[in-house]
Coordinates of N, CA and C in Angstrom, one line a residue:
X291 N 1.0 -1.3 -0.1 CA 0.1 0.0 -0.1 C 0.7 1.4 0.1
X292 N 0.6 2.1 -0.7 CA 1.4 3.4 -0.9 C 1.2 4.0 0.4
X293 N 2.7 4.9 0.7 CA 2.8 5.7 2.1 C 1.6 6.6 2.1
X294 N 1.1 7.6 1.2 CA 0.0 8.3 1.4 C -1.4 7.8 1.9
X295 N -1.5 6.4 1.4 CA -2.7 5.7 1.9 C -2.5 5.3 3.3
X296 N -1.5 4.9 3.8 CA -1.1 4.4 5.1 C -1.0 5.8 5.9
X297 N -0.7 6.9 5.7 CA -0.7 8.1 6.3 C -2.4 8.4 6.4
X298 N -3.3 8.4 5.6 CA -4.5 8.5 5.7 C -5.3 7.3 6.6
X299 N -5.0 6.2 6.6 CA -5.4 5.1 7.4 C -4.8 5.5 8.9
X300 N -3.7 5.9 9.1 CA -3.3 6.1 10.4 C -4.1 7.2 11.0
X301 N -4.4 8.5 10.2 CA -5.1 9.5 10.6 C -6.7 9.1 11.2
X302 N -7.0 8.3 10.4 CA -8.6 8.3 11.0 C -8.9 7.7 12.6
X303 N -7.4 7.6 13.4 CA -7.7 7.4 14.7 C -7.8 8.9 15.4
X304 N -7.5 9.8 14.6 CA -7.6 11.2 15.2 C -6.3 12.2 14.7
X305 N -6.1 13.3 15.5 CA -5.1 14.5 15.0 C -3.7 13.5 15.7
X306 N -2.7 13.9 14.8 CA -1.3 13.6 15.3 C -0.3 14.3 14.7
X307 N 0.7 14.4 15.5 CA 1.9 15.1 15.0 C 2.7 14.2 13.9
X308 N 3.4 14.9 13.3 CA 4.0 14.1 12.3 C 5.2 13.0 12.5
X309 N 5.7 13.2 13.8 CA 6.5 12.3 14.4 C 5.7 11.2 14.9
X310 N 4.5 11.3 15.6 CA 3.7 10.3 16.0 C 3.2 9.2 14.4
X311 N 2.7 10.1 13.3 CA 2.3 9.5 12.2 C 3.7 8.7 11.9
X312 N 4.8 9.0 11.7 CA 5.9 8.2 11.2 C 6.1 7.4 12.0
X313 N 6.2 7.4 13.1 CA 6.7 6.3 14.1 C 5.6 5.1 13.9
X314 N 4.4 5.5 13.9 CA 3.2 4.3 13.7 C 3.6 3.5 12.4
X315 N 3.7 4.5 11.2 CA 3.9 3.9 10.3 C 4.9 3.1 10.0
X316 N 6.2 3.5 10.7 CA 7.2 2.3 10.8 C 7.0 1.4 11.5
X317 N 6.5 1.4 12.6 CA 6.1 0.1 13.7 C 5.0 -1.1 12.8
X318 N 4.3 -0.3 11.6 CA 3.3 -1.4 11.5 C 3.8 -1.7 10.0
X319 N 4.9 -1.7 9.7 CA 5.3 -1.8 8.1 C 6.8 -2.4 8.4
X320 N 7.1 -3.2 7.3 CA 8.6 -3.7 7.7 C 9.6 -2.9 7.1
X321 N 9.4 -2.3 6.0 CA 10.2 -1.4 5.5 C 10.1 0.0 6.1
X322 N 11.1 0.6 6.3 CA 10.7 1.8 6.9 C 10.8 3.1 5.9
X323 N 10.0 4.1 6.1 CA 9.5 5.2 5.6 C 10.8 6.5 5.8
X324 N 11.8 6.8 4.9 CA 12.6 8.1 5.1 C 11.9 8.9 5.5
X325 N 12.4 9.8 6.5 CA 11.6 11.3 6.6 C 11.5 12.0 5.7
X326 N 12.3 12.2 4.7 CA 12.0 13.2 3.5 C 11.2 12.6 2.6
X327 N 10.9 11.3 2.5 CA 10.0 10.7 1.7 C 8.4 11.0 2.6
X328 N 8.4 10.7 3.7 CA 7.5 10.7 4.6 C 6.8 12.4 4.7
X329 N 7.6 13.1 4.4 CA 7.2 14.7 4.6 C 6.9 14.9 3.2
X330 N 7.3 14.3 2.3 CA 7.1 14.6 0.7 C 5.5 14.4 0.7
X331 N 5.2 12.8 1.3 CA 3.7 12.5 0.9 C 2.9 13.4 1.9
X332 N 3.1 13.7 2.9 CA 2.5 14.7 4.0 C 2.0 15.8 3.5
X333 N 3.2 16.4 2.8 CA 2.6 17.8 2.1 C 1.9 17.7 1.1
X334 N 1.9 16.7 0.4 CA 1.0 16.5 -1.1 C -0.3 16.1 -0.5
X335 N -0.6 15.5 0.5 CA -1.9 15.1 1.1 C -2.4 16.6 1.6
X336 N -1.7 17.5 2.2 CA -2.2 18.8 2.6 C -2.8 19.6 1.6
X337 N -1.5 19.6 0.6 CA -1.8 20.3 -0.7 C -3.2 20.0 -1.4
X338 N -3.4 18.6 -1.5 CA -4.7 18.1 -2.2 C -6.1 18.3 -1.4
X339 N -5.6 18.5 -0.1 CA -6.8 19.2 0.8 C -7.5 17.8 1.3
X340 N -6.8 16.8 1.4 CA -7.1 15.6 2.3 C -6.9 15.7 3.8
X341 N -5.7 16.3 4.2 CA -5.1 16.3 5.2 C -5.2 18.0 5.8
X342 N -5.2 18.2 7.1 CA -5.4 19.6 7.3 C -4.0 19.6 8.5
X343 N -3.4 20.6 8.7 CA -2.3 20.8 9.6 C -2.7 22.1 10.5
X344 N -3.0 21.6 11.9 CA -3.3 22.4 12.7 C -2.4 23.0 13.6
X345 N -2.0 24.2 13.4 CA -0.5 25.2 14.1 C 0.3 25.2 12.9
X346 N 1.3 26.1 13.5 CA 2.3 26.2 12.3 C 3.6 25.2 12.4
X347 N 4.3 25.6 13.9 CA 5.6 24.7 13.8 C 4.9 23.4 14.5
X348 N 5.5 22.2 14.7 CA 5.3 21.3 15.5 C 3.7 20.9 15.2
X349 N 2.9 21.6 14.6 CA 1.3 21.4 14.5 C 1.0 19.7 14.4
X350 N -0.4 19.8 14.8 CA -1.0 18.4 14.4 C -1.6 18.2 13.2
X351 N -1.5 17.1 12.4 CA -2.2 16.9 11.2 C -3.7 15.9 11.7
X352 N -4.8 16.4 10.6 CA -5.9 15.6 10.6 C -6.5 15.4 9.5
X353 N -7.4 14.4 9.3 CA -8.2 14.5 8.0 C -9.1 15.4 7.8
X354 N -9.4 16.2 6.8 CA -10.2 16.8 6.7 C -11.7 16.1 6.5
X355 N -12.8 16.9 7.2 CA -13.8 16.1 7.0 C -14.6 16.6 5.5
X356 N -15.3 15.5 5.2 CA -16.0 15.4 4.0 C -17.0 16.5 3.9
X357 N -17.1 17.2 2.6 CA -18.1 18.6 2.8 C -19.2 18.1 2.1
X358 N -20.4 18.4 2.8 CA -21.6 18.0 2.3 C -22.5 19.1 1.7
X359 N -22.9 19.2 0.5 CA -23.7 20.1 -0.1 C -25.3 19.7 -0.5
X360 N -26.3 20.7 0.2 CA -27.3 20.2 -0.2 C -28.1 21.0 -1.1

């Protein structure tokens, strides 16, 4: 499973820091993800609007809730 999908899956448990996310990912899979590769995936998810960063430095990441239009 691609790293971006695993990040989204881990975030279903609630908001987490990037350190917490990376630690959980590396504990769940046999091959570790590098910090730069992880950062790139996380940044891409934020840019696509799937993940939101709360706070500036050292903030927590969470899933963006689905928007419902009526």
